[in-house]
PDB file of C-alpha atoms and ligand atoms in Angstrom:
ATOM      1  CA  MET A  31     134.987  97.890 115.870  1.00 95.00           C
ATOM      2  CA  SER A  32     131.442  98.339 117.028  1.00 97.00           C
ATOM      3  CA  VAL A  33     128.498 100.119 115.446  1.00 98.00           C
ATOM      4  CA  LEU A  34     126.001 102.120 117.460  1.00 98.00           C
ATOM      5  CA  VAL A  35     122.544 102.101 115.843  1.00 98.00           C
ATOM      6  CA  VAL A  36     119.651 104.332 116.819  1.00 98.00           C
ATOM      7  CA  GLY A  37     116.325 104.335 114.999  1.00 97.00           C
ATOM      8  CA  SER A  38     112.831 102.977 115.260  1.00 98.00           C
ATOM      9  CA  THR A  39     112.134  99.589 116.842  1.00 98.00           C
ATOM     10  CA  ALA A  40     108.710  98.747 115.547  1.00 98.00           C
ATOM     11  CA  LEU A  41     105.928  96.351 114.792  1.00 98.00           C
ATOM     12  CA  ASP A  42     105.082  96.573 111.091  1.00 98.00           C
ATOM     13  CA  SER A  43     101.851  95.501 109.435  1.00 98.00           C
ATOM     14  CA  ILE A  44     102.568  95.063 105.753  1.00 97.00           C
ATOM     15  CA  LYS A  45     100.203  94.499 102.874  1.00 96.00           C
ATOM     16  CA  THR A  46     101.404  93.526  99.400  1.00 94.00           C
ATOM     17  CA  PRO A  47      99.267  92.530  96.393  1.00 92.00           C
ATOM     18  CA  LYS A  48      99.944  88.885  97.354  1.00 89.00           C
ATOM     19  CA  ALA A  49      99.817  88.750 101.152  1.00 93.00           C
ATOM     20  CA  GLU A  50      99.171  90.566 104.384  1.00 95.00           C
ATOM     21  CA  ASN A  51     101.318  90.195 107.491  1.00 96.00           C
ATOM     22  CA  PRO A  52     100.492  91.916 110.767  1.00 97.00           C
ATOM     23  CA  ARG A  53     102.867  92.880 113.595  1.00 97.00           C
ATOM     24  CA  LEU A  54     106.155  91.762 112.073  1.00 98.00           C
ATOM     25  CA  LEU A  55     109.414  92.822 113.648  1.00 98.00           C
ATOM     26  CA  GLY A  56     110.322  96.089 111.917  1.00 98.00           C
ATOM     27  CA  GLY A  57     111.695  99.555 112.383  1.00 98.00           C
ATOM     28  CA  SER A  58     114.738 101.212 110.886  1.00 98.00           C
ATOM     29  CA  ALA A  59     116.989 100.235 113.823  1.00 98.00           C
ATOM     30  CA  SER A  60     115.904  96.579 113.736  1.00 98.00           C
ATOM     31  CA  HIS A  61     116.622  96.208 110.010  1.00 98.00           C
ATOM     32  CA  ALA A  62     119.893  98.144 110.220  1.00 98.00           C
ATOM     33  CA  ALA A  63     121.134  96.391 113.372  1.00 98.00           C
ATOM     34  CA  VAL A  64     120.544  92.877 112.025  1.00 98.00           C
ATOM     35  CA  ALA A  65     122.235  93.708 108.695  1.00 98.00           C
ATOM     36  CA  ALA A  66     125.228  95.278 110.501  1.00 98.00           C
ATOM     37  CA  SER A  67     125.487  92.309 112.868  1.00 98.00           C
ATOM     38  CA  PHE A  68     126.839  90.063 110.085  1.00 98.00           C
ATOM     39  CA  PHE A  69     130.010  92.161 110.093  1.00 98.00           C
ATOM     40  CA  ALA A  70     130.549  93.881 113.446  1.00 98.00           C
ATOM     41  CA  PRO A  71     129.321  94.014 117.047  1.00 98.00           C
ATOM     42  CA  VAL A  72     126.186  96.161 117.235  1.00 98.00           C
ATOM     43  CA  LYS A  73     124.830  98.280 120.089  1.00 98.00           C
ATOM     44  CA  MET A  74     121.215  99.269 119.575  1.00 98.00           C
ATOM     45  CA  VAL A  75     119.348 102.231 121.068  1.00 98.00           C
ATOM     46  CA  GLY A  76     115.567 102.264 120.967  1.00 97.00           C
ATOM     47  CA  ILE A  77     112.359 101.758 122.863  1.00 98.00           C
ATOM     48  CA  VAL A  78     109.593  99.167 122.760  1.00 98.00           C
ATOM     49  CA  GLY A  79     106.416  98.715 124.773  1.00 98.00           C
ATOM     50  CA  LYS A  80     105.422  95.882 127.054  1.00 98.00           C
ATOM     51  CA  ASP A  81     103.481  94.379 124.111  1.00 97.00           C
ATOM     52  CA  PHE A  82     106.726  93.711 122.197  1.00 98.00           C
ATOM     53  CA  PRO A  83     106.896  89.937 121.597  1.00 98.00           C
ATOM     54  CA  LYS A  84     109.660  88.153 123.523  1.00 98.00           C
ATOM     55  CA  ARG A  85     110.596  86.185 120.399  1.00 97.00           C
ATOM     56  CA  TYR A  86     111.744  89.427 118.776  1.00 98.00           C
ATOM     57  CA  ILE A  87     114.062  90.165 121.725  1.00 98.00           C
ATOM     58  CA  THR A  88     115.397  86.620 121.326  1.00 98.00           C
ATOM     59  CA  LEU A  89     115.985  87.294 117.643  1.00 98.00           C
ATOM     60  CA  TYR A  90     118.032  90.463 118.373  1.00 98.00           C
ATOM     61  CA  LYS A  91     120.043  88.439 120.882  1.00 98.00           C
ATOM     62  CA  LYS A  92     120.603  85.631 118.400  1.00 98.00           C
ATOM     63  CA  HIS A  93     122.364  88.201 116.235  1.00 98.00           C
ATOM     64  CA  GLY A  94     124.549  89.259 119.156  1.00 98.00           C
ATOM     65  CA  ILE A  95     122.975  92.726 119.296  1.00 98.00           C
ATOM     66  CA  ASP A  96     123.765  94.554 122.543  1.00 98.00           C
ATOM     67  CA  LEU A  97     120.399  95.578 124.012  1.00 98.00           C
ATOM     68  CA  GLU A  98     121.568  97.568 127.034  1.00 98.00           C
ATOM     69  CA  GLY A  99     120.302 100.700 125.252  1.00 98.00           C
ATOM     70  CA  LEU A 100     116.873  99.242 124.427  1.00 98.00           C
ATOM     71  CA  GLN A 101     114.254 100.603 126.818  1.00 97.00           C
ATOM     72  CA  ILE A 102     111.141  98.539 127.550  1.00 97.00           C
ATOM     73  CA  ALA A 103     108.467 100.971 128.669  1.00 97.00           C
ATOM     74  CA  ASP A 104     104.829 100.903 129.764  1.00 97.00           C
ATOM     75  CA  GLY A 105     102.702 101.466 126.695  1.00 97.00           C
ATOM     76  CA  LYS A 106     102.537 100.301 123.105  1.00 98.00           C
ATOM     77  CA  THR A 107     105.369  99.624 120.691  1.00 98.00           C
ATOM     78  CA  PHE A 108     105.665 101.958 117.696  1.00 98.00           C
ATOM     79  CA  HIS A 109     103.383 100.492 115.014  1.00 98.00           C
ATOM     80  CA  TRP A 110     103.622 101.234 111.309  1.00 97.00           C
ATOM     81  CA  ALA A 111     101.288  99.919 108.629  1.00 98.00           C
ATOM     82  CA  GLY A 112     101.976 100.164 104.920  1.00 96.00           C
ATOM     83  CA  GLU A 113     100.647  98.885 101.622  1.00 97.00           C
ATOM     84  CA  TYR A 114     102.468  98.225  98.351  1.00 95.00           C
ATOM     85  CA  GLU A 115     101.071  98.625  94.852  1.00 92.00           C
ATOM     86  CA  VAL A 116     101.395  95.882  92.239  1.00 89.00           C
ATOM     87  CA  ASN A 117     104.845  97.001  91.046  1.00 85.00           C
ATOM     88  CA  MET A 118     106.180  96.934  94.657  1.00 87.00           C
ATOM     89  CA  ASN A 119     107.947 100.286  94.171  1.00 81.00           C
ATOM     90  CA  ASN A 120     105.140 102.517  95.342  1.00 87.00           C
ATOM     91  CA  ARG A 121     104.246 102.321  99.007  1.00 92.00           C
ATOM     92  CA  ARG A 122     101.513 104.023 100.960  1.00 93.00           C
ATOM     93  CA  THR A 123     101.674 104.521 104.721  1.00 95.00           C
ATOM     94  CA  LEU A 124      98.327 103.404 106.121  1.00 96.00           C
ATOM     95  CA  SER A 125      99.003 104.368 109.738  1.00 96.00           C
ATOM     96  CA  THR A 126     101.767 105.359 112.129  1.00 96.00           C
ATOM     97  CA  GLU A 127     101.167 104.959 115.843  1.00 97.00           C
ATOM     98  CA  LEU A 128     104.102 106.376 117.780  1.00 96.00           C
ATOM     99  CA  GLY A 129     103.213 104.659 121.076  1.00 97.00           C
ATOM    100  CA  VAL A 130     106.195 104.715 123.438  1.00 97.00           C
ATOM    101  CA  PHE A 131     108.225 106.773 120.928  1.00 95.00           C
ATOM    102  CA  GLU A 132     106.044 109.757 121.805  1.00 93.00           C
ATOM    103  CA  THR A 133     107.927 110.315 125.059  1.00 92.00           C
ATOM    104  CA  PHE A 134     111.238 108.652 124.169  1.00 95.00           C
ATOM    105  CA  THR A 135     114.534 110.210 125.222  1.00 93.00           C
ATOM    106  CA  PRO A 136     117.484 108.048 124.260  1.00 93.00           C
ATOM    107  CA  HIS A 137     120.014 107.565 127.079  1.00 92.00           C
ATOM    108  CA  LEU A 138     123.232 105.959 125.998  1.00 97.00           C
ATOM    109  CA  PRO A 139     124.757 103.454 128.412  1.00 97.00           C
ATOM    110  CA  GLU A 140     128.408 104.316 129.204  1.00 97.00           C
ATOM    111  CA  SER A 141     129.577 101.346 127.141  1.00 96.00           C
ATOM    112  CA  TYR A 142     127.898 102.827 124.029  1.00 98.00           C
ATOM    113  CA  LYS A 143     129.467 106.281 124.161  1.00 98.00           C
ATOM    114  CA  GLN A 144     132.831 105.293 122.693  1.00 97.00           C
ATOM    115  CA  ALA A 145     131.368 103.499 119.659  1.00 97.00           C
ATOM    116  CA  PRO A 146     133.535 104.487 116.670  1.00 97.00           C
ATOM    117  CA  TYR A 147     130.810 104.026 114.036  1.00 98.00           C
ATOM    118  CA  VAL A 148     127.438 105.648 114.555  1.00 98.00           C
ATOM    119  CA  LEU A 149     124.367 105.007 112.429  1.00 98.00           C
ATOM    120  CA  LEU A 150     121.521 107.452 112.940  1.00 98.00           C
ATOM    121  CA  ALA A 151     118.894 105.353 111.180  1.00 98.00           C
ATOM    122  CA  ASN A 152     115.551 106.873 110.276  1.00 97.00           C
ATOM    123  CA  ILE A 153     113.829 108.434 113.285  1.00 97.00           C
ATOM    124  CA  ALA A 154     112.908 112.010 114.312  1.00 96.00           C
ATOM    125  CA  PRO A 155     115.985 114.219 113.752  1.00 98.00           C
ATOM    126  CA  ALA A 156     115.647 115.573 117.333  1.00 97.00           C
ATOM    127  CA  LEU A 157     116.316 112.023 118.617  1.00 97.00           C
ATOM    128  CA  GLN A 158     119.230 111.606 116.187  1.00 98.00           C
ATOM    129  CA  HIS A 159     120.705 114.848 117.634  1.00 98.00           C
ATOM    130  CA  HIS A 160     120.169 113.570 121.144  1.00 97.00           C
ATOM    131  CA  VAL A 161     122.215 110.443 120.461  1.00 98.00           C
ATOM    132  CA  LEU A 162     124.941 112.397 118.687  1.00 98.00           C
ATOM    133  CA  ASP A 163     125.198 114.732 121.710  1.00 98.00           C
ATOM    134  CA  GLN A 164     126.127 111.754 123.896  1.00 98.00           C
ATOM    135  CA  VAL A 165     128.766 109.945 121.803  1.00 98.00           C
ATOM    136  CA  LYS A 166     132.436 110.745 122.292  1.00 97.00           C
ATOM    137  CA  GLN A 167     134.571 111.416 119.220  1.00 94.00           C
ATOM    138  CA  PRO A 168     133.114 108.866 116.842  1.00 97.00           C
ATOM    139  CA  LYS A 169     135.205 107.982 113.822  1.00 97.00           C
ATOM    140  CA  PHE A 170     132.321 108.080 111.357  1.00 98.00           C
ATOM    141  CA  VAL A 171     128.693 109.174 111.647  1.00 98.00           C
ATOM    142  CA  MET A 172     126.085 108.369 109.016  1.00 98.00           C
ATOM    143  CA  ALA A 173     122.455 109.543 109.048  1.00 98.00           C
ATOM    144  CA  ASP A 174     119.418 108.337 107.126  1.00 98.00           C
ATOM    145  CA  THR A 175     116.012 110.015 106.995  1.00 98.00           C
ATOM    146  CA  MET A 176     112.552 109.915 105.362  1.00 96.00           C
ATOM    147  CA  ASP A 177     110.159 112.325 103.668  1.00 95.00           C
ATOM    148  CA  LEU A 178     108.129 112.777 106.876  1.00 95.00           C
ATOM    149  CA  TRP A 179     111.010 114.645 108.545  1.00 97.00           C
ATOM    150  CA  LEU A 180     111.514 116.842 105.472  1.00 98.00           C
ATOM    151  CA  ASN A 181     107.850 117.753 105.839  1.00 97.00           C
ATOM    152  CA  ILE A 182     107.559 118.270 109.589  1.00 97.00           C
ATOM    153  CA  ALA A 183     111.079 118.722 111.052  1.00 98.00           C
ATOM    154  CA  LEU A 184     113.181 120.394 108.338  1.00 98.00           C
ATOM    155  CA  PRO A 185     115.085 122.847 110.610  1.00 98.00           C
ATOM    156  CA  ASP A 186     116.165 119.962 112.923  1.00 98.00           C
ATOM    157  CA  LEU A 187     117.141 117.874 109.899  1.00 98.00           C
ATOM    158  CA  LEU A 188     119.217 120.676 108.341  1.00 98.00           C
ATOM    159  CA  ARG A 189     121.085 121.116 111.658  1.00 98.00           C
ATOM    160  CA  LEU A 190     121.684 117.350 111.733  1.00 98.00           C
ATOM    161  CA  ILE A 191     123.017 117.188 108.172  1.00 98.00           C
ATOM    162  CA  LYS A 192     125.744 119.682 109.204  1.00 98.00           C
ATOM    163  CA  ARG A 193     126.889 117.349 111.995  1.00 98.00           C
ATOM    164  CA  VAL A 194     127.344 114.070 110.099  1.00 98.00           C
ATOM    165  CA  ASP A 195     130.089 112.654 107.877  1.00 98.00           C
ATOM    166  CA  ALA A 196     127.643 110.958 105.537  1.00 99.00           C
ATOM    167  CA  PHE A 197     124.019 111.648 104.731  1.00 99.00           C
ATOM    168  CA  VAL A 198     121.811 109.052 103.023  1.00 98.00           C
ATOM    169  CA  LEU A 199     118.428 109.675 101.420  1.00 98.00           C
ATOM    170  CA  ASN A 200     116.405 108.336  98.529  1.00 96.00           C
ATOM    171  CA  ASP A 201     116.041 110.035  95.178  1.00 96.00           C
ATOM    172  CA  SER A 202     112.596 111.511  95.803  1.00 96.00           C
ATOM    173  CA  GLU A 203     113.739 112.884  99.161  1.00 97.00           C
ATOM    174  CA  ALA A 204     116.820 114.397  97.476  1.00 98.00           C
ATOM    175  CA  ARG A 205     114.517 116.098  94.962  1.00 98.00           C
ATOM    176  CA  GLN A 206     112.332 117.412  97.758  1.00 98.00           C
ATOM    177  CA  LEU A 207     115.264 118.645  99.859  1.00 98.00           C
ATOM    178  CA  THR A 208     117.040 120.448  97.019  1.00 98.00           C
ATOM    179  CA  ASP A 209     114.106 121.354  94.807  1.00 98.00           C
ATOM    180  CA  ASP A 210     116.127 119.888  91.930  1.00 98.00           C
ATOM    181  CA  ASP A 211     115.284 116.990  89.601  1.00 96.00           C
ATOM    182  CA  ASN A 212     118.868 116.466  88.475  1.00 97.00           C
ATOM    183  CA  VAL A 213     120.726 114.023  90.689  1.00 97.00           C
ATOM    184  CA  LEU A 214     124.179 115.551  90.137  1.00 97.00           C
ATOM    185  CA  ARG A 215     123.016 119.047  90.987  1.00 98.00           C
ATOM    186  CA  ALA A 216     121.094 117.651  93.976  1.00 98.00           C
ATOM    187  CA  LEU A 217     124.267 115.938  95.262  1.00 98.00           C
ATOM    188  CA  LYS A 218     126.194 119.228  95.010  1.00 98.00           C
ATOM    189  CA  LYS A 219     123.462 121.090  96.843  1.00 98.00           C
ATOM    190  CA  ILE A 220     123.416 118.507  99.650  1.00 98.00           C
ATOM    191  CA  HIS A 221     127.217 118.699 100.036  1.00 98.00           C
ATOM    192  CA  LYS A 222     126.783 122.453 100.557  1.00 98.00           C
ATOM    193  CA  LEU A 223     124.619 121.626 103.583  1.00 98.00           C
ATOM    194  CA  GLY A 224     127.655 120.008 105.247  1.00 98.00           C
ATOM    195  CA  PRO A 225     128.371 116.307 104.746  1.00 98.00           C
ATOM    196  CA  LYS A 226     131.587 115.029 103.164  1.00 98.00           C
ATOM    197  CA  TYR A 227     129.743 112.028 101.707  1.00 98.00           C
ATOM    198  CA  VAL A 228     126.243 111.938 100.245  1.00 99.00           C
ATOM    199  CA  ILE A 229     124.538 108.729  99.139  1.00 98.00           C
ATOM    200  CA  ILE A 230     121.332 108.815  97.117  1.00 98.00           C
ATOM    201  CA  LYS A 231     119.404 105.532  97.109  1.00 98.00           C
ATOM    202  CA  LYS A 232     117.465 104.627  93.975  1.00 96.00           C
ATOM    203  CA  GLY A 233     115.713 101.456  95.105  1.00 94.00           C
ATOM    204  CA  GLU A 234     116.061  98.576  92.626  1.00 94.00           C
ATOM    205  CA  HIS A 235     118.325 100.825  90.517  1.00 96.00           C
ATOM    206  CA  GLY A 236     121.056 101.012  93.151  1.00 98.00           C
ATOM    207  CA  SER A 237     122.658 104.103  94.630  1.00 98.00           C
ATOM    208  CA  ILE A 238     125.091 106.926  93.933  1.00 98.00           C
ATOM    209  CA  LEU A 239     127.845 107.997  96.297  1.00 98.00           C
ATOM    210  CA  SER A 240     129.415 111.417  96.044  1.00 98.00           C
ATOM    211  CA  GLY A 241     132.570 112.129  98.052  1.00 98.00           C
ATOM    212  CA  PRO A 242     136.071 113.591  97.900  1.00 97.00           C
ATOM    213  CA  SER A 243     137.157 111.156  95.194  1.00 94.00           C
ATOM    214  CA  GLY A 244     134.154 111.775  92.990  1.00 97.00           C
ATOM    215  CA  LEU A 245     131.162 109.644  92.148  1.00 98.00           C
ATOM    216  CA  PHE A 246     130.556 105.929  92.599  1.00 98.00           C
ATOM    217  CA  ILE A 247     127.612 104.380  90.786  1.00 97.00           C
ATOM    218  CA  ALA A 248     126.554 101.291  92.722  1.00 98.00           C
ATOM    219  CA  PRO A 249     124.113  98.661  91.474  1.00 97.00           C
ATOM    220  CA  ALA A 250     121.423  96.937  93.504  1.00 98.00           C
ATOM    221  CA  PHE A 251     121.551  93.133  93.533  1.00 98.00           C
ATOM    222  CA  PRO A 252     119.033  92.069  90.865  1.00 98.00           C
ATOM    223  CA  LEU A 253     116.209  89.854  92.166  1.00 97.00           C
ATOM    224  CA  GLU A 254     113.644  87.916  90.189  1.00 96.00           C
ATOM    225  CA  ARG A 255     111.093  88.138  92.958  1.00 93.00           C
ATOM    226  CA  VAL A 256     110.621  90.889  95.518  1.00 94.00           C
ATOM    227  CA  CYS A 257     108.434  89.810  98.408  1.00 95.00           C
ATOM    228  CA  ASP A 258     108.539  92.918 100.636  1.00 95.00           C
ATOM    229  CA  PRO A 259     111.035  95.772 100.246  1.00 96.00           C
ATOM    230  CA  THR A 260     110.226  97.283 103.652  1.00 97.00           C
ATOM    231  CA  GLY A 261     113.485  97.956 105.457  1.00 98.00           C
ATOM    232  CA  ALA A 262     115.691  97.563 102.373  1.00 98.00           C
ATOM    233  CA  GLY A 263     117.057 101.080 102.823  1.00 98.00           C
ATOM    234  CA  ASP A 264     117.751 100.395 106.502  1.00 98.00           C
ATOM    235  CA  SER A 265     119.428  97.059 105.710  1.00 98.00           C
ATOM    236  CA  PHE A 266     121.527  98.874 103.094  1.00 98.00           C
ATOM    237  CA  VAL A 267     122.879 101.439 105.584  1.00 98.00           C
ATOM    238  CA  GLY A 268     123.262  98.780 108.312  1.00 98.00           C
ATOM    239  CA  GLY A 269     125.223  96.397 106.090  1.00 98.00           C
ATOM    240  CA  LEU A 270     127.278  99.303 104.788  1.00 98.00           C
ATOM    241  CA  LEU A 271     128.283 100.588 108.225  1.00 98.00           C
ATOM    242  CA  GLY A 272     128.805  97.105 109.672  1.00 98.00           C
ATOM    243  CA  PHE A 273     131.190  96.304 106.831  1.00 98.00           C
ATOM    244  CA  LEU A 274     133.065  99.606 107.296  1.00 98.00           C
ATOM    245  CA  ALA A 275     133.457  98.859 111.002  1.00 98.00           C
ATOM    246  CA  SER A 276     134.929  95.449 110.185  1.00 98.00           C
ATOM    247  CA  GLN A 277     137.670  96.792 107.913  1.00 98.00           C
ATOM    248  CA  LYS A 278     141.129  98.203 108.579  1.00 96.00           C
ATOM    249  CA  GLY A 279     142.088 101.449 106.875  1.00 95.00           C
ATOM    250  CA  SER A 280     140.289 104.667 106.081  1.00 97.00           C
ATOM    251  CA  VAL A 281     136.612 105.137 105.368  1.00 97.00           C
ATOM    252  CA  GLU A 282     137.617 106.679 102.054  1.00 97.00           C
ATOM    253  CA  LYS A 283     139.433 103.471 101.088  1.00 97.00           C
ATOM    254  CA  ASN A 284     136.624 101.099 102.117  1.00 98.00           C
ATOM    255  CA  LEU A 285     133.438 103.013 101.404  1.00 98.00           C
ATOM    256  CA  ARG A 286     132.789 101.730  97.874  1.00 98.00           C
ATOM    257  CA  ARG A 287     133.097  98.081  98.923  1.00 98.00           C
ATOM    258  CA  ALA A 288     130.944  98.879 101.945  1.00 98.00           C
ATOM    259  CA  ILE A 289     128.181 100.213  99.684  1.00 98.00           C
ATOM    260  CA  ILE A 290     128.203  96.993  97.657  1.00 98.00           C
ATOM    261  CA  HIS A 291     127.961  94.972 100.889  1.00 98.00           C
ATOM    262  CA  GLY A 292     125.015  97.159 101.917  1.00 98.00           C
ATOM    263  CA  ALA A 293     123.333  96.485  98.575  1.00 98.00           C
ATOM    264  CA  ALA A 294     123.852  92.737  98.983  1.00 98.00           C
ATOM    265  CA  ALA A 295     122.454  92.806 102.544  1.00 98.00           C
ATOM    266  CA  ALA A 296     119.414  94.781 101.334  1.00 98.00           C
ATOM    267  CA  SER A 297     118.661  92.155  98.688  1.00 98.00           C
ATOM    268  CA  PHE A 298     118.040  89.534 101.388  1.00 98.00           C
ATOM    269  CA  CYS A 299     115.635  91.904 103.124  1.00 98.00           C
ATOM    270  CA  CYS A 300     113.532  92.209  99.929  1.00 97.00           C
ATOM    271  CA  GLU A 301     113.164  88.434  99.587  1.00 97.00           C
ATOM    272  CA  GLY A 302     110.992  87.946 102.642  1.00 97.00           C
ATOM    273  CA  PHE A 303     108.457  89.760 104.797  1.00 96.00           C
ATOM    274  CA  GLY A 304     109.894  91.943 107.539  1.00 97.00           C
ATOM    275  CA  LEU A 305     113.201  90.492 108.676  1.00 98.00           C
ATOM    276  CA  ASN A 306     112.366  86.893 107.722  1.00 97.00           C
ATOM    277  CA  GLN A 307     115.053  86.498 105.067  1.00 97.00           C
ATOM    278  CA  THR A 308     117.607  88.953 106.452  1.00 98.00           C
ATOM    279  CA  THR A 309     117.810  86.910 109.621  1.00 97.00           C
ATOM    280  CA  ARG A 310     118.513  83.798 107.541  1.00 96.00           C
ATOM    281  CA  ALA A 311     121.413  85.433 105.698  1.00 98.00           C
ATOM    282  CA  SER A 312     125.037  85.132 106.763  1.00 98.00           C
ATOM    283  CA  ARG A 313     128.259  86.962 106.160  1.00 98.00           C
ATOM    284  CA  LYS A 314     129.178  84.307 103.606  1.00 98.00           C
ATOM    285  CA  ALA A 315     125.849  84.551 101.759  1.00 98.00           C
ATOM    286  CA  ILE A 316     126.234  88.345 101.590  1.00 98.00           C
ATOM    287  CA  THR A 317     129.840  88.029 100.379  1.00 98.00           C
ATOM    288  CA  ASP A 318     128.735  85.582  97.659  1.00 98.00           C
ATOM    289  CA  ARG A 319     126.293  88.180  96.349  1.00 98.00           C
ATOM    290  CA  VAL A 320     129.028  90.851  96.496  1.00 98.00           C
ATOM    291  CA  ARG A 321     131.199  88.609  94.288  1.00 98.00           C
ATOM    292  CA  ALA A 322     128.313  88.036  91.889  1.00 98.00           C
ATOM    293  CA  LEU A 323     127.734  91.800  91.701  1.00 98.00           C
ATOM    294  CA  GLU A 324     131.425  92.370  91.038  1.00 96.00           C
ATOM    295  CA  LYS A 325     131.190  90.129  87.965  1.00 97.00           C
ATOM    296  CA  MET A 326     128.042  91.857  86.765  1.00 97.00           C
ATOM    297  CA  VAL A 327     129.611  95.322  86.762  1.00 96.00           C
ATOM    298  CA  ALA A 328     133.153  94.504  85.570  1.00 95.00           C
ATOM    299  CA  PHE A 329     134.046  95.675  82.079  1.00 92.00           C
TER     300      PHE A 329
HETATM  301  P1  AMP B1678     112.402 101.588 104.577  1.00 86.32           P
HETATM  302  O1  AMP B1678     111.610 100.559 103.825  1.00 86.32           O
HETATM  303  O2  AMP B1678     113.903 101.366 104.486  1.00 86.32           O
HETATM  304  O3  AMP B1678     111.998 102.987 104.212  1.00 86.32           O
HETATM  305  O4  AMP B1678     112.061 101.432 106.125  1.00 86.32           O
HETATM  306  C1  AMP B1678     110.840 100.944 106.592  1.00 86.32           C
HETATM  307  C2  AMP B1678     110.849 100.919 108.112  1.00 86.32           C
HETATM  308  O5  AMP B1678     110.719 102.253 108.596  1.00 86.32           O
HETATM  309  C3  AMP B1678     109.691 100.134 108.688  1.00 86.32           C
HETATM  310  O6  AMP B1678     110.190  98.994 109.372  1.00 86.32           O
HETATM  311  C4  AMP B1678     108.988 101.092 109.648  1.00 86.32           C
HETATM  312  O7  AMP B1678     108.757 100.548 110.921  1.00 86.32           O
HETATM  313  C5  AMP B1678     109.930 102.258 109.749  1.00 86.32           C
HETATM  314  N1  AMP B1678     109.209 103.535 109.808  1.00 86.32           N
HETATM  315  C6  AMP B1678     108.087 103.884 109.144  1.00 86.32           C
HETATM  316  N2  AMP B1678     107.701 105.152 109.463  1.00 86.32           N
HETATM  317  C7  AMP B1678     108.628 105.598 110.359  1.00 86.32           C
HETATM  318  C8  AMP B1678     108.798 106.809 111.095  1.00 86.32           C
HETATM  319  N3  AMP B1678     107.928 107.826 110.991  1.00 86.32           N
HETATM  320  N4  AMP B1678     109.870 106.910 111.907  1.00 86.32           N
HETATM  321  C9  AMP B1678     110.740 105.907 112.028  1.00 86.32           C
HETATM  322  N5  AMP B1678     110.626 104.737 111.392  1.00 86.32           N
HETATM  323  C10 AMP B1678     109.584 104.573 110.567  1.00 86.32           C
END
């Protein structure tokens, strides 16, 4: 079954203590779509400007991503620049230039509207709503977000949280949203806002799922060297939803395994700049890391 992904399609300029890389392929939708593509057909919604390098379009195509919903408009592609501190956990946004996203209205092609799995990757909640308004009876809708939207679009985000099956955010965003430092209380408070499933991401320390059958504590895949964690969260949700879409049976039955597949997909993202290593992964390579993780947590 296919996965519809909406989010940012961007050029990222990334600075780490070791290197600096300008205008890499980035954006939440790009990372999520490529990670999902290892498991299921992906339909991507987004917008880029005329400056968007052709080789990046070729790369989406190489992963079989359906681009009918990708608009190419006059103007500049969304550009994000960020810098990591020595420990690679703390990141500072240096600049965000919205470019063509400033006037973007997502229009879903007819062939996208029946997609059973919908991933509202990080983008303005108003745009996430707009996509959700156009899909017909999806089986499962998952939304991701970032601190910016908690700061500048909270009412839209709260309305969105009510409309989705699963809501994903990182631990600092969960603290900000609930005004609570305790992760278990924060999960309860987020459930009260609507979603059946809540996943809190904790970076290199993994994630926690809360749902009808209780909690699931998921590890991250341990890496000796992290090159650039940009897009790890997006790869996590993309891999997760792609895996779910590839499985028979209920979401409830498959969600835990899906989270581990998301974690394995995200580990490839961290090993290279931008999408450099994710694009070199494969379903088999991801599955091998899932097996390795299984051994590491069995007791
Ligand atoms: P992550 O590391 O998972 O938080 O995601 C990083 C990605 O988010 C980068 O590729 C950026 O292009 C993208 N991004 C940064 N700021 C925004 C924003 N305001 N809206 C949408 N995407 C963004």
